[in-house]
């Protein structure tokens, strides 16, 4: 079984709808991340969480919110989806490292289309 | 703001030829440096990383990368490319606890 899973894998929705993307991990990591990938832009960090009570905004958090329901679960919500949020979304996890960044383990991605 | 530049959007090499993918970053101190590979329809997988120490690091699948502080670069190399190396490659740079940036990626095509 995959260590990092994302649901759904594909989603088509309409402008203004609320959408939730879910991520679960079995790696036992405290740190979890949400990224979006756009062609020509690479990955950009949306939100990250270093433990259940620690949630932080990333480079592009506007229009998104997150919930860390448990160590293993980290959800990303689009309260009112808009077309420019059409992208490939990745969840990732990593183990601890003091004052820095460790290797991240990525899920398979969720392709979201907002019409 | 910190930025990560991968100057080559697309590179084509022949199977068996050598490969070098470039990565430059703008940040004063030594950051945490990573190379990831993404195969079509897949998530990203770590090839190698550099935090400190020996500036030439070895990774999986025969890849290596060299950190050059004076050039703010972390270029990825492979002496002999295999057809299975065709993928997109991302350089990533992290600093302190709240800034992680990825380059735009370099797509590698391998000719038979």
PDB file of C-alpha atoms in Angstrom:
ATOM      1  CA  UNK A   1       0.000   0.000   0.000  1.00  0.00           C
ATOM      2  CA  UNK A   2       1.124   3.536  -0.716  1.00  0.00           C
ATOM      3  CA  UNK A   3       2.617   5.499   2.164  1.00  0.00           C
ATOM      4  CA  UNK A   4       0.900   8.757   1.165  1.00  0.00           C
ATOM      5  CA  UNK A   5      -2.557   8.602  -0.358  1.00  0.00           C
ATOM      6  CA  UNK A   6      -4.723  11.351  -1.774  1.00  0.00           C
ATOM      7  CA  UNK A   7      -8.436  11.392  -2.481  1.00  0.00           C
ATOM      8  CA  UNK A   8      -9.930  12.032  -4.901  1.00  0.00           C
ATOM      9  CA  UNK A   9      -7.390  11.501  -7.669  1.00  0.00           C
ATOM     10  CA  UNK A  10      -9.407  13.580 -10.114  1.00  0.00           C
ATOM     11  CA  UNK A  11     -12.137  16.129  -9.547  1.00  0.00           C
ATOM     12  CA  UNK A  12     -14.073  18.423 -11.814  1.00  0.00           C
ATOM     13  CA  UNK A  13     -16.133  21.114 -10.147  1.00  0.00           C
ATOM     14  CA  UNK A  14     -17.786  24.439 -10.874  1.00  0.00           C
ATOM     15  CA  UNK A  15     -16.883  27.942  -9.855  1.00  0.00           C
ATOM     16  CA  UNK A  16     -18.116  28.783  -6.372  1.00  0.00           C
ATOM     17  CA  UNK A  17     -18.285  25.224  -5.077  1.00  0.00           C
ATOM     18  CA  UNK A  18     -16.571  24.124  -1.877  1.00  0.00           C
ATOM     19  CA  UNK A  19     -14.017  21.397  -2.425  1.00  0.00           C
ATOM     20  CA  UNK A  20     -12.017  19.292   0.006  1.00  0.00           C
ATOM     21  CA  UNK A  21      -8.950  17.296  -0.917  1.00  0.00           C
ATOM     22  CA  UNK A  22      -7.806  14.690   1.561  1.00  0.00           C
ATOM     23  CA  UNK A  23      -4.418  13.261   2.383  1.00  0.00           C
ATOM     24  CA  UNK A  24      -3.506  10.325   4.583  1.00  0.00           C
ATOM     25  CA  UNK A  25      -0.101   8.904   5.442  1.00  0.00           C
ATOM     26  CA  UNK A  26       1.177   5.776   7.100  1.00  0.00           C
ATOM     27  CA  UNK A  27       4.794   6.902   7.470  1.00  0.00           C
ATOM     28  CA  UNK A  28       4.312   8.156  11.023  1.00  0.00           C
ATOM     29  CA  UNK A  29       5.629  11.597  10.083  1.00  0.00           C
ATOM     30  CA  UNK A  30       4.633  14.698  11.997  1.00  0.00           C
ATOM     31  CA  UNK A  31       5.209  17.082   9.105  1.00  0.00           C
ATOM     32  CA  UNK A  32       2.728  17.366   6.257  1.00  0.00           C
ATOM     33  CA  UNK A  33       2.461  19.730   3.287  1.00  0.00           C
ATOM     34  CA  UNK A  34       0.165  20.789   0.493  1.00  0.00           C
ATOM     35  CA  UNK A  35       1.523  21.971  -2.859  1.00  0.00           C
ATOM     36  CA  UNK A  36       0.034  22.909  -6.176  1.00  0.00           C
ATOM     37  CA  UNK A  37       1.784  22.264  -9.473  1.00  0.00           C
ATOM     38  CA  UNK A  38       1.207  24.398 -12.533  1.00  0.00           C
ATOM     39  CA  UNK A  39       2.979  23.970 -15.871  1.00  0.00           C
ATOM     40  CA  UNK A  40       6.068  26.157 -16.059  1.00  0.00           C
ATOM     41  CA  UNK A  41       5.859  27.111 -12.391  1.00  0.00           C
ATOM     42  CA  UNK A  42       6.957  23.962 -10.608  1.00  0.00           C
ATOM     43  CA  UNK A  43       5.480  23.272  -7.185  1.00  0.00           C
ATOM     44  CA  UNK A  44       4.377  26.000  -4.834  1.00  0.00           C
ATOM     45  CA  UNK A  45       3.757  25.498  -1.144  1.00  0.00           C
ATOM     46  CA  UNK A  46       0.221  26.251   0.008  1.00  0.00           C
ATOM     47  CA  UNK A  47       0.200  25.203   3.671  1.00  0.00           C
ATOM     48  CA  UNK A  48       2.320  23.085   5.940  1.00  0.00           C
ATOM     49  CA  UNK A  49       1.921  21.538   9.368  1.00  0.00           C
ATOM     50  CA  UNK A  50       4.720  20.441  11.675  1.00  0.00           C
ATOM     51  CA  UNK A  51       2.338  18.708  14.066  1.00  0.00           C
ATOM     52  CA  UNK A  52      -1.366  18.527  14.793  1.00  0.00           C
ATOM     53  CA  UNK A  53      -1.418  21.892  16.561  1.00  0.00           C
ATOM     54  CA  UNK A  54       0.982  23.708  14.255  1.00  0.00           C
ATOM     55  CA  UNK A  55      -0.314  24.941  10.885  1.00  0.00           C
ATOM     56  CA  UNK A  56       1.445  27.528   8.770  1.00  0.00           C
ATOM     57  CA  UNK A  57       0.801  29.411   5.571  1.00  0.00           C
ATOM     58  CA  UNK A  58       3.052  28.797   2.631  1.00  0.00           C
ATOM     59  CA  UNK A  59       3.846  30.868  -0.405  1.00  0.00           C
ATOM     60  CA  UNK A  60       0.315  30.870  -1.857  1.00  0.00           C
ATOM     61  CA  UNK A  61      -2.299  30.309   0.862  1.00  0.00           C
ATOM     62  CA  UNK A  62      -4.955  32.808  -0.298  1.00  0.00           C
ATOM     63  CA  UNK A  63      -8.179  31.032  -1.244  1.00  0.00           C
ATOM     64  CA  UNK A  64      -7.241  27.863   0.613  1.00  0.00           C
ATOM     65  CA  UNK A  65      -7.638  26.503   4.126  1.00  0.00           C
ATOM     66  CA  UNK A  66      -6.432  23.330   5.810  1.00  0.00           C
ATOM     67  CA  UNK A  67      -7.318  21.031   8.653  1.00  0.00           C
ATOM     68  CA  UNK A  68      -5.003  18.631  10.451  1.00  0.00           C
ATOM     69  CA  UNK A  69      -7.456  16.124  11.861  1.00  0.00           C
ATOM     70  CA  UNK A  70      -4.817  13.749  13.177  1.00  0.00           C
ATOM     71  CA  UNK A  71      -1.125  13.052  12.768  1.00  0.00           C
ATOM     72  CA  UNK A  72      -1.935  10.983   9.709  1.00  0.00           C
ATOM     73  CA  UNK A  73      -4.519  13.229   8.037  1.00  0.00           C
ATOM     74  CA  UNK A  74      -4.218  16.662   6.449  1.00  0.00           C
ATOM     75  CA  UNK A  75      -7.034  18.118   4.338  1.00  0.00           C
ATOM     76  CA  UNK A  76      -7.002  21.042   1.942  1.00  0.00           C
ATOM     77  CA  UNK A  77     -10.182  23.022   1.293  1.00  0.00           C
ATOM     78  CA  UNK A  78     -11.143  25.484  -1.381  1.00  0.00           C
ATOM     79  CA  UNK A  79     -14.021  27.406   0.169  1.00  0.00           C
ATOM     80  CA  UNK A  80     -15.225  28.857  -3.125  1.00  0.00           C
ATOM     81  CA  UNK A  81     -13.370  27.392  -6.064  1.00  0.00           C
ATOM     82  CA  UNK A  82     -12.321  29.587  -8.975  1.00  0.00           C
ATOM     83  CA  UNK A  83     -10.933  28.591 -12.388  1.00  0.00           C
ATOM     84  CA  UNK A  84      -7.370  29.692 -11.634  1.00  0.00           C
ATOM     85  CA  UNK A  85      -7.258  27.068  -8.905  1.00  0.00           C
ATOM     86  CA  UNK A  86      -7.264  24.439 -11.627  1.00  0.00           C
ATOM     87  CA  UNK A  87      -4.011  22.574 -10.997  1.00  0.00           C
ATOM     88  CA  UNK A  88      -2.400  19.364  -9.834  1.00  0.00           C
ATOM     89  CA  UNK A  89      -2.298  19.218  -6.039  1.00  0.00           C
ATOM     90  CA  UNK A  90       0.226  17.214  -4.079  1.00  0.00           C
ATOM     91  CA  UNK A  91       0.348  16.229  -0.454  1.00  0.00           C
ATOM     92  CA  UNK A  92       3.722  15.406   1.074  1.00  0.00           C
ATOM     93  CA  UNK A  93       5.157  14.328   4.411  1.00  0.00           C
ATOM     94  CA  UNK A  94       8.576  14.471   5.999  1.00  0.00           C
ATOM     95  CA  UNK A  95      10.364  13.401   9.115  1.00  0.00           C
ATOM     96  CA  UNK A  96      11.744  15.899  11.642  1.00  0.00           C
ATOM     97  CA  UNK A  97      14.903  17.917  11.271  1.00  0.00           C
ATOM     98  CA  UNK A  98      15.925  20.748  13.560  1.00  0.00           C
ATOM     99  CA  UNK A  99      15.577  24.152  11.947  1.00  0.00           C
ATOM    100  CA  UNK A 100      15.418  22.933   8.403  1.00  0.00           C
ATOM    101  CA  UNK A 101      13.899  20.762   5.720  1.00  0.00           C
ATOM    102  CA  UNK A 102      14.069  17.028   5.283  1.00  0.00           C
ATOM    103  CA  UNK A 103      13.303  14.742   2.367  1.00  0.00           C
ATOM    104  CA  UNK A 104       9.625  14.888   1.472  1.00  0.00           C
ATOM    105  CA  UNK A 105       7.512  11.913   0.425  1.00  0.00           C
ATOM    106  CA  UNK A 106       4.813  12.791  -2.061  1.00  0.00           C
ATOM    107  CA  UNK A 107       1.393  11.399  -2.747  1.00  0.00           C
ATOM    108  CA  UNK A 108       0.243  10.613  -6.303  1.00  0.00           C
ATOM    109  CA  UNK A 109      -1.536  13.941  -6.726  1.00  0.00           C
ATOM    110  CA  UNK A 110      -5.098  15.161  -7.247  1.00  0.00           C
ATOM    111  CA  UNK A 111      -5.971  16.743 -10.554  1.00  0.00           C
ATOM    112  CA  UNK A 112      -8.546  19.469  -9.925  1.00  0.00           C
ATOM    113  CA  UNK A 113     -10.422  21.248 -12.671  1.00  0.00           C
ATOM    114  CA  UNK A 114     -12.617  24.241 -11.864  1.00  0.00           C
ATOM    115  CA  UNK A 115     -15.013  25.169 -14.648  1.00  0.00           C
TER     116      UNK A 115
ATOM    117  CA  UNK B   1      12.547  36.753  -2.143  1.00  0.00           C
ATOM    118  CA  UNK B   2      14.254  33.459  -2.523  1.00  0.00           C
ATOM    119  CA  UNK B   3      14.083  32.007  -6.019  1.00  0.00           C
ATOM    120  CA  UNK B   4      15.159  28.826  -7.722  1.00  0.00           C
ATOM    121  CA  UNK B   5      16.078  28.854 -11.396  1.00  0.00           C
ATOM    122  CA  UNK B   6      16.268  25.903 -13.698  1.00  0.00           C
ATOM    123  CA  UNK B   7      17.363  27.547 -16.954  1.00  0.00           C
ATOM    124  CA  UNK B   8      16.532  24.628 -19.222  1.00  0.00           C
ATOM    125  CA  UNK B   9      12.842  23.916 -19.694  1.00  0.00           C
ATOM    126  CA  UNK B  10      13.462  20.912 -21.938  1.00  0.00           C
ATOM    127  CA  UNK B  11      16.581  18.881 -22.687  1.00  0.00           C
ATOM    128  CA  UNK B  12      16.990  16.047 -25.178  1.00  0.00           C
ATOM    129  CA  UNK B  13      19.913  13.644 -24.916  1.00  0.00           C
ATOM    130  CA  UNK B  14      20.765  10.385 -26.598  1.00  0.00           C
ATOM    131  CA  UNK B  15      20.725   7.203 -24.584  1.00  0.00           C
ATOM    132  CA  UNK B  16      24.195   6.589 -23.209  1.00  0.00           C
ATOM    133  CA  UNK B  17      25.188  10.247 -23.330  1.00  0.00           C
ATOM    134  CA  UNK B  18      26.036  12.273 -20.254  1.00  0.00           C
ATOM    135  CA  UNK B  19      23.564  14.657 -18.645  1.00  0.00           C
ATOM    136  CA  UNK B  20      23.805  17.825 -16.638  1.00  0.00           C
ATOM    137  CA  UNK B  21      20.752  19.693 -15.352  1.00  0.00           C
ATOM    138  CA  UNK B  22      21.331  23.129 -13.955  1.00  0.00           C
ATOM    139  CA  UNK B  23      19.935  24.707 -10.807  1.00  0.00           C
ATOM    140  CA  UNK B  24      20.728  28.119  -9.370  1.00  0.00           C
ATOM    141  CA  UNK B  25      19.224  29.756  -6.325  1.00  0.00           C
ATOM    142  CA  UNK B  26      19.246  33.196  -4.796  1.00  0.00           C
ATOM    143  CA  UNK B  27      19.853  32.991  -1.088  1.00  0.00           C
ATOM    144  CA  UNK B  28      22.828  34.157   0.954  1.00  0.00           C
ATOM    145  CA  UNK B  29      23.311  31.282   3.361  1.00  0.00           C
ATOM    146  CA  UNK B  30      23.663  27.624   2.492  1.00  0.00           C
ATOM    147  CA  UNK B  31      20.168  26.257   2.155  1.00  0.00           C
ATOM    148  CA  UNK B  32      18.842  22.732   2.130  1.00  0.00           C
ATOM    149  CA  UNK B  33      19.109  21.470  -1.440  1.00  0.00           C
ATOM    150  CA  UNK B  34      17.170  18.700  -3.147  1.00  0.00           C
ATOM    151  CA  UNK B  35      16.638  17.133  -6.545  1.00  0.00           C
ATOM    152  CA  UNK B  36      13.375  15.317  -7.216  1.00  0.00           C
ATOM    153  CA  UNK B  37      12.217  13.371 -10.251  1.00  0.00           C
ATOM    154  CA  UNK B  38       8.634  13.115 -11.475  1.00  0.00           C
ATOM    155  CA  UNK B  39       7.653  10.418 -13.932  1.00  0.00           C
ATOM    156  CA  UNK B  40       4.475  10.981 -15.968  1.00  0.00           C
ATOM    157  CA  UNK B  41       1.368  10.672 -13.813  1.00  0.00           C
ATOM    158  CA  UNK B  42       3.398  10.148 -10.659  1.00  0.00           C
ATOM    159  CA  UNK B  43       4.307  12.075  -7.559  1.00  0.00           C
ATOM    160  CA  UNK B  44       7.824  13.290  -6.917  1.00  0.00           C
ATOM    161  CA  UNK B  45      10.642  11.051  -5.733  1.00  0.00           C
ATOM    162  CA  UNK B  46      13.835  12.228  -4.092  1.00  0.00           C
ATOM    163  CA  UNK B  47      17.022  11.673  -6.085  1.00  0.00           C
ATOM    164  CA  UNK B  48      19.450  13.263  -3.651  1.00  0.00           C
ATOM    165  CA  UNK B  49      19.897  16.000  -1.079  1.00  0.00           C
ATOM    166  CA  UNK B  50      22.580  18.248   0.340  1.00  0.00           C
ATOM    167  CA  UNK B  51      22.591  19.760   3.803  1.00  0.00           C
ATOM    168  CA  UNK B  52      26.291  20.121   4.626  1.00  0.00           C
ATOM    169  CA  UNK B  53      29.644  18.385   4.296  1.00  0.00           C
ATOM    170  CA  UNK B  54      31.056  16.947   1.092  1.00  0.00           C
ATOM    171  CA  UNK B  55      29.840  19.105  -1.759  1.00  0.00           C
ATOM    172  CA  UNK B  56      29.542  16.179  -4.178  1.00  0.00           C
ATOM    173  CA  UNK B  57      26.580  14.028  -3.243  1.00  0.00           C
ATOM    174  CA  UNK B  58      25.511  10.706  -4.642  1.00  0.00           C
ATOM    175  CA  UNK B  59      21.909   9.771  -5.157  1.00  0.00           C
ATOM    176  CA  UNK B  60      19.772   6.991  -6.458  1.00  0.00           C
ATOM    177  CA  UNK B  61      19.704   5.712 -10.040  1.00  0.00           C
ATOM    178  CA  UNK B  62      23.315   6.750 -10.662  1.00  0.00           C
ATOM    179  CA  UNK B  63      22.734  10.495 -10.243  1.00  0.00           C
ATOM    180  CA  UNK B  64      25.064  12.877  -8.474  1.00  0.00           C
ATOM    181  CA  UNK B  65      25.001  16.602  -7.765  1.00  0.00           C
ATOM    182  CA  UNK B  66      27.610  19.154  -6.831  1.00  0.00           C
ATOM    183  CA  UNK B  67      27.020  22.126  -4.558  1.00  0.00           C
ATOM    184  CA  UNK B  68      29.049  25.178  -5.528  1.00  0.00           C
ATOM    185  CA  UNK B  69      28.669  27.915  -2.965  1.00  0.00           C
ATOM    186  CA  UNK B  70      30.455  30.541  -5.043  1.00  0.00           C
ATOM    187  CA  UNK B  71      28.024  30.013  -7.919  1.00  0.00           C
ATOM    188  CA  UNK B  72      24.899  29.358  -5.824  1.00  0.00           C
ATOM    189  CA  UNK B  73      24.408  26.248  -7.892  1.00  0.00           C
ATOM    190  CA  UNK B  74      23.441  22.650  -7.344  1.00  0.00           C
ATOM    191  CA  UNK B  75      23.692  20.935 -10.721  1.00  0.00           C
ATOM    192  CA  UNK B  76      22.551  17.371 -11.278  1.00  0.00           C
ATOM    193  CA  UNK B  77      24.647  14.981 -13.365  1.00  0.00           C
ATOM    194  CA  UNK B  78      24.580  11.466 -14.720  1.00  0.00           C
ATOM    195  CA  UNK B  79      27.416   9.971 -16.775  1.00  0.00           C
ATOM    196  CA  UNK B  80      25.253   7.739 -18.963  1.00  0.00           C
ATOM    197  CA  UNK B  81      21.539   8.291 -19.446  1.00  0.00           C
ATOM    198  CA  UNK B  82      19.086   5.428 -19.779  1.00  0.00           C
ATOM    199  CA  UNK B  83      15.765   5.567 -21.587  1.00  0.00           C
ATOM    200  CA  UNK B  84      14.019   5.131 -18.211  1.00  0.00           C
ATOM    201  CA  UNK B  85      15.467   8.460 -17.042  1.00  0.00           C
ATOM    202  CA  UNK B  86      13.002  10.348 -19.219  1.00  0.00           C
ATOM    203  CA  UNK B  87      10.992  12.404 -16.738  1.00  0.00           C
ATOM    204  CA  UNK B  88      10.725  15.866 -15.273  1.00  0.00           C
ATOM    205  CA  UNK B  89      13.347  16.962 -12.785  1.00  0.00           C
ATOM    206  CA  UNK B  90      12.868  19.538 -10.062  1.00  0.00           C
ATOM    207  CA  UNK B  91      15.421  21.328  -7.971  1.00  0.00           C
ATOM    208  CA  UNK B  92      14.142  22.425  -4.547  1.00  0.00           C
ATOM    209  CA  UNK B  93      15.661  24.795  -2.019  1.00  0.00           C
ATOM    210  CA  UNK B  94      14.612  25.131   1.607  1.00  0.00           C
ATOM    211  CA  UNK B  95      15.700  27.526   4.283  1.00  0.00           C
ATOM    212  CA  UNK B  96      14.756  28.042   7.924  1.00  0.00           C
ATOM    213  CA  UNK B  97      11.387  26.669   8.885  1.00  0.00           C
ATOM    214  CA  UNK B  98       9.010  28.367   6.539  1.00  0.00           C
ATOM    215  CA  UNK B  99      10.367  28.708   3.049  1.00  0.00           C
ATOM    216  CA  UNK B 100      10.584  25.928   0.505  1.00  0.00           C
ATOM    217  CA  UNK B 101      10.822  26.759  -3.199  1.00  0.00           C
ATOM    218  CA  UNK B 102      10.871  24.529  -6.249  1.00  0.00           C
ATOM    219  CA  UNK B 103      12.276  25.351  -9.635  1.00  0.00           C
ATOM    220  CA  UNK B 104       9.993  25.259 -12.651  1.00  0.00           C
ATOM    221  CA  UNK B 105      11.390  21.901 -13.701  1.00  0.00           C
ATOM    222  CA  UNK B 106      13.409  20.500 -16.601  1.00  0.00           C
ATOM    223  CA  UNK B 107      11.797  17.923 -18.834  1.00  0.00           C
ATOM    224  CA  UNK B 108      14.238  15.298 -20.064  1.00  0.00           C
ATOM    225  CA  UNK B 109      13.675  13.417 -23.300  1.00  0.00           C
ATOM    226  CA  UNK B 110      15.957  10.474 -24.107  1.00  0.00           C
ATOM    227  CA  UNK B 111      16.526   9.562 -27.755  1.00  0.00           C
ATOM    228  CA  UNK B 112      17.167   5.919 -28.658  1.00  0.00           C
TER     229      UNK B 112
END
